PDB file of C-alpha atoms in Angstrom:
ATOM      1  CA  ILE A 118      14.866 -11.207  -0.426  1.00  0.00           C
ATOM      2  CA  PRO A 119      12.359 -13.883   0.627  1.00  0.00           C
ATOM      3  CA  VAL A 120      11.036 -16.187  -2.093  1.00  0.00           C
ATOM      4  CA  ILE A 121       7.453 -14.940  -1.685  1.00  0.00           C
ATOM      5  CA  THR A 122       8.633 -11.348  -2.182  1.00  0.00           C
ATOM      6  CA  ARG A 123      10.403 -12.294  -5.419  1.00  0.00           C
ATOM      7  CA  GLN A 124       7.300 -14.140  -6.647  1.00  0.00           C
ATOM      8  CA  ILE A 125       5.035 -11.183  -5.895  1.00  0.00           C
ATOM      9  CA  ARG A 126       7.418  -8.745  -7.595  1.00  0.00           C
ATOM     10  CA  SER A 127       7.594 -11.032 -10.628  1.00  0.00           C
ATOM     11  CA  GLU A 128       3.793 -11.110 -10.893  1.00  0.00           C
ATOM     12  CA  ILE A 129       3.583  -7.338 -10.546  1.00  0.00           C
ATOM     13  CA  GLU A 130       6.223  -6.886 -13.258  1.00  0.00           C
ATOM     14  CA  GLU A 131       4.329  -9.275 -15.552  1.00  0.00           C
ATOM     15  CA  SER A 132       1.155  -7.233 -15.084  1.00  0.00           C
ATOM     16  CA  PHE A 133       2.584  -3.712 -15.202  1.00  0.00           C
ATOM     17  CA  GLY A 134       5.833  -4.088 -17.156  1.00  0.00           C
ATOM     18  CA  ARG A 135       8.033  -1.009 -17.317  1.00  0.00           C
ATOM     19  CA  SER A 136       5.711   0.959 -15.021  1.00  0.00           C
ATOM     20  CA  VAL A 137       7.199  -0.875 -12.027  1.00  0.00           C
ATOM     21  CA  PHE A 138       9.997   1.023 -10.305  1.00  0.00           C
ATOM     22  CA  GLU A 139      13.410  -0.627 -10.051  1.00  0.00           C
ATOM     23  CA  THR A 140      13.916   0.708  -6.518  1.00  0.00           C
ATOM     24  CA  VAL A 141      12.612  -1.529  -3.767  1.00  0.00           C
ATOM     25  CA  VAL A 142      11.771   0.004  -0.389  1.00  0.00           C
ATOM     26  CA  SER A 143      12.086  -2.534   2.415  1.00  0.00           C
ATOM     27  CA  LYS A 144       9.362  -3.032   4.964  1.00  0.00           C
ATOM     28  CA  SER A 145      10.391  -1.027   7.992  1.00  0.00           C
ATOM     29  CA  ILE A 146       9.042   0.074  11.337  1.00  0.00           C
ATOM     30  CA  LYS A 147      10.297   3.555  10.421  1.00  0.00           C
ATOM     31  CA  ILE A 148       7.819   3.678   7.537  1.00  0.00           C
ATOM     32  CA  GLU A 149       5.008   2.624   9.887  1.00  0.00           C
ATOM     33  CA  GLU A 150       6.081   5.323  12.364  1.00  0.00           C
ATOM     34  CA  ALA A 151       6.100   7.953   9.618  1.00  0.00           C
ATOM     35  CA  ILE A 152       2.604   6.956   8.472  1.00  0.00           C
ATOM     36  CA  ALA A 153       1.287   7.001  12.040  1.00  0.00           C
ATOM     37  CA  GLY A 154       2.906  10.364  12.741  1.00  0.00           C
ATOM     38  CA  ARG A 155       1.971  11.810   9.349  1.00  0.00           C
ATOM     39  CA  THR A 156       5.563  12.825   8.744  1.00  0.00           C
ATOM     40  CA  GLY A 157       8.320  11.993   6.310  1.00  0.00           C
ATOM     41  CA  VAL A 158      10.508   8.963   6.904  1.00  0.00           C
ATOM     42  CA  ILE A 159      13.674  11.006   6.453  1.00  0.00           C
ATOM     43  CA  SER A 160      12.689  13.398   9.274  1.00  0.00           C
ATOM     44  CA  LEU A 161      12.311  10.642  11.877  1.00  0.00           C
ATOM     45  CA  PRO A 162      15.080  10.339  14.477  1.00  0.00           C
ATOM     46  CA  GLY A 163      17.539   7.560  13.687  1.00  0.00           C
ATOM     47  CA  THR A 164      16.958   7.432   9.937  1.00  0.00           C
ATOM     48  CA  GLY A 165      19.762   9.784   8.864  1.00  0.00           C
ATOM     49  CA  ASN A 166      22.160   7.144   7.525  1.00  0.00           C
ATOM     50  CA  SER A 167      19.842   4.166   7.598  1.00  0.00           C
ATOM     51  CA  LYS A 168      19.067   1.672   4.855  1.00  0.00           C
ATOM     52  CA  ILE A 169      15.474   2.948   4.613  1.00  0.00           C
ATOM     53  CA  SER A 170      16.669   6.527   4.188  1.00  0.00           C
ATOM     54  CA  SER A 171      18.893   5.427   1.317  1.00  0.00           C
ATOM     55  CA  GLU A 172      16.073   3.459  -0.310  1.00  0.00           C
ATOM     56  CA  ILE A 173      13.674   6.422  -0.066  1.00  0.00           C
ATOM     57  CA  ALA A 174      16.306   8.719  -1.598  1.00  0.00           C
ATOM     58  CA  SER A 175      16.863   6.228  -4.447  1.00  0.00           C
ATOM     59  CA  LEU A 176      13.128   6.024  -5.102  1.00  0.00           C
ATOM     60  CA  GLY A 177      12.941   9.821  -5.207  1.00  0.00           C
ATOM     61  CA  GLU A 178      15.783   9.932  -7.727  1.00  0.00           C
ATOM     62  CA  GLU A 179      14.066   7.297  -9.864  1.00  0.00           C
ATOM     63  CA  ILE A 180      10.785   9.249  -9.827  1.00  0.00           C
ATOM     64  CA  LEU A 181      12.573  12.466 -10.815  1.00  0.00           C
ATOM     65  CA  CYS A 182      14.412  10.631 -13.587  1.00  0.00           C
ATOM     66  CA  ARG A 183      11.143   9.284 -14.985  1.00  0.00           C
ATOM     67  CA  LEU A 184       9.717  12.799 -14.893  1.00  0.00           C
ATOM     68  CA  GLY A 185      12.769  14.120 -16.716  1.00  0.00           C
ATOM     69  CA  VAL A 186      13.809  16.328 -13.777  1.00  0.00           C
ATOM     70  CA  GLU A 187      17.443  16.588 -12.742  1.00  0.00           C
ATOM     71  CA  PRO A 188      17.846  15.602  -9.070  1.00  0.00           C
ATOM     72  CA  ARG A 189      19.218  18.355  -6.788  1.00  0.00           C
ATOM     73  CA  VAL A 190      22.278  17.660  -4.687  1.00  0.00           C
ATOM     74  CA  VAL A 191      21.458  18.435  -1.057  1.00  0.00           C
TER      75      VAL A 191
END
């Protein structure tokens, strides 16, 4: 992780504390493509077993955990 990214995350954590998610989603062209196409990242071709797909799944699990919902196994 670049130094500037760590510094920014540190400042965000100082400001928002435990509200900050542990999961970090990397900057990716796939995310930009999903935004432009108004579709989900997971549904884009070539993201099936990608790092970004894994990060998005982890973020989803973390959100469900914070909501007290048991994640479904798909």
